[in-house]
Amino acid sequence: MRQLRMAFPGAYEGGRRRVARRSYAHFCAEVVGTFRLVGARRTEIRGRTRLNGEEVLQEAAREGRGVMLVSGHLGNWEVGAAGLVARGFPMDIVLARQRNVLFDRYLARSRQRLGIGLIPREEARHGVVASLKAGKLLGIMGDQDARRAGIFVDYFGRPASTARGPAVLSMRAGATVATFHTVRRAGWKPRYDIYIEPVTVAEEGRGRAAVAAVTRAFTDRLEERVRQYPEQYLWHHRRWKTPPPGERNPEPR
């Protein structure tokens, strides 16, 4: 509830609690759906997903460029990645280790069976650049607290420490940057919309201003989607845990 209170300070408490309940129910259902995804054929996965923005990926492929796909904990990102691979796009993701070792192993094997390549987080600096230079899609989360190593950009009107990696590594590889969000459509059948939208900024080059602009752009895009589908967002992550230098932690008790 803390994160919902920070994101929607003007909303009434009952509404926030309803979003929290629906978010919990959504992710319980999506975990089950992700388990079932492993045995699905590519034709079935394509049938469950609708891709918006495929032209962004096709254009990058024609130019021989990789695409940095910056996502967030919204909807079902596992289904989104499977939907792209099922359409013939080679894709790697940066692997975040799970606390439960057995679940971590299962998730890694499941992704590999679906044809998704895995880059361990500790190897991300070199692995991401190599993947992008090879012309692949590279999926990475952009909505986790990056502690003191991050850059502060506004998220729901509050400064949030955000990883520089997506911007810095895509620039180093000469890759296209796009946001990548997968949301479940209304209805009892598991059907999803995948949204690929290019990130364009006025700042050029690879300096701090350009990194900040790209980071701000993909964060703003995620916020727009979360406001559309708040019940499909994972709210338990402490997004504003790290305050800007000289400020106190703004999270309500």
PDB file of N, CA and C in Angstrom, residues 207-217:
ATOM      1  N   GLY A 207      26.413  11.796 -23.893  1.00  0.00           N
ATOM      2  CA  GLY A 207      26.715  12.459 -22.636  1.00  0.00           C
ATOM      3  C   GLY A 207      25.617  12.310 -21.598  1.00  0.00           C
ATOM      4  N   ARG A 208      25.813  12.977 -20.458  1.00  0.00           N
ATOM      5  CA  ARG A 208      24.872  12.865 -19.344  1.00  0.00           C
ATOM      6  C   ARG A 208      23.480  13.339 -19.716  1.00  0.00           C
ATOM      7  N   ALA A 209      23.413  14.412 -20.495  1.00  0.00           N
ATOM      8  CA  ALA A 209      22.104  14.951 -20.872  1.00  0.00           C
ATOM      9  C   ALA A 209      21.327  13.950 -21.714  1.00  0.00           C
ATOM     10  N   ALA A 210      22.013  13.284 -22.630  1.00  0.00           N
ATOM     11  CA  ALA A 210      21.350  12.295 -23.480  1.00  0.00           C
ATOM     12  C   ALA A 210      20.907  11.083 -22.667  1.00  0.00           C
ATOM     13  N   VAL A 211      21.760  10.628 -21.754  1.00  0.00           N
ATOM     14  CA  VAL A 211      21.411   9.493 -20.891  1.00  0.00           C
ATOM     15  C   VAL A 211      20.194   9.835 -20.042  1.00  0.00           C
ATOM     16  N   ALA A 212      20.193  11.030 -19.474  1.00  0.00           N
ATOM     17  CA  ALA A 212      19.060  11.461 -18.648  1.00  0.00           C
ATOM     18  C   ALA A 212      17.783  11.558 -19.471  1.00  0.00           C
ATOM     19  N   ALA A 213      17.892  12.063 -20.688  1.00  0.00           N
ATOM     20  CA  ALA A 213      16.709  12.227 -21.541  1.00  0.00           C
ATOM     21  C   ALA A 213      16.095  10.881 -21.904  1.00  0.00           C
ATOM     22  N   VAL A 214      16.931   9.911 -22.267  1.00  0.00           N
ATOM     23  CA  VAL A 214      16.426   8.582 -22.618  1.00  0.00           C
ATOM     24  C   VAL A 214      15.795   7.920 -21.393  1.00  0.00           C
ATOM     25  N   THR A 215      16.462   8.025 -20.255  1.00  0.00           N
ATOM     26  CA  THR A 215      15.944   7.429 -19.020  1.00  0.00           C
ATOM     27  C   THR A 215      14.611   8.046 -18.632  1.00  0.00           C
ATOM     28  N   ARG A 216      14.521   9.345 -18.754  1.00  0.00           N
ATOM     29  CA  ARG A 216      13.268  10.045 -18.442  1.00  0.00           C
ATOM     30  C   ARG A 216      12.164   9.627 -19.402  1.00  0.00           C
ATOM     31  N   ALA A 217      12.511   9.454 -20.667  1.00  0.00           N
ATOM     32  CA  ALA A 217      11.506   9.113 -21.682  1.00  0.00           C
ATOM     33  C   ALA A 217      10.907   7.731 -21.445  1.00  0.00           C
TER      34      ALA A 217
END
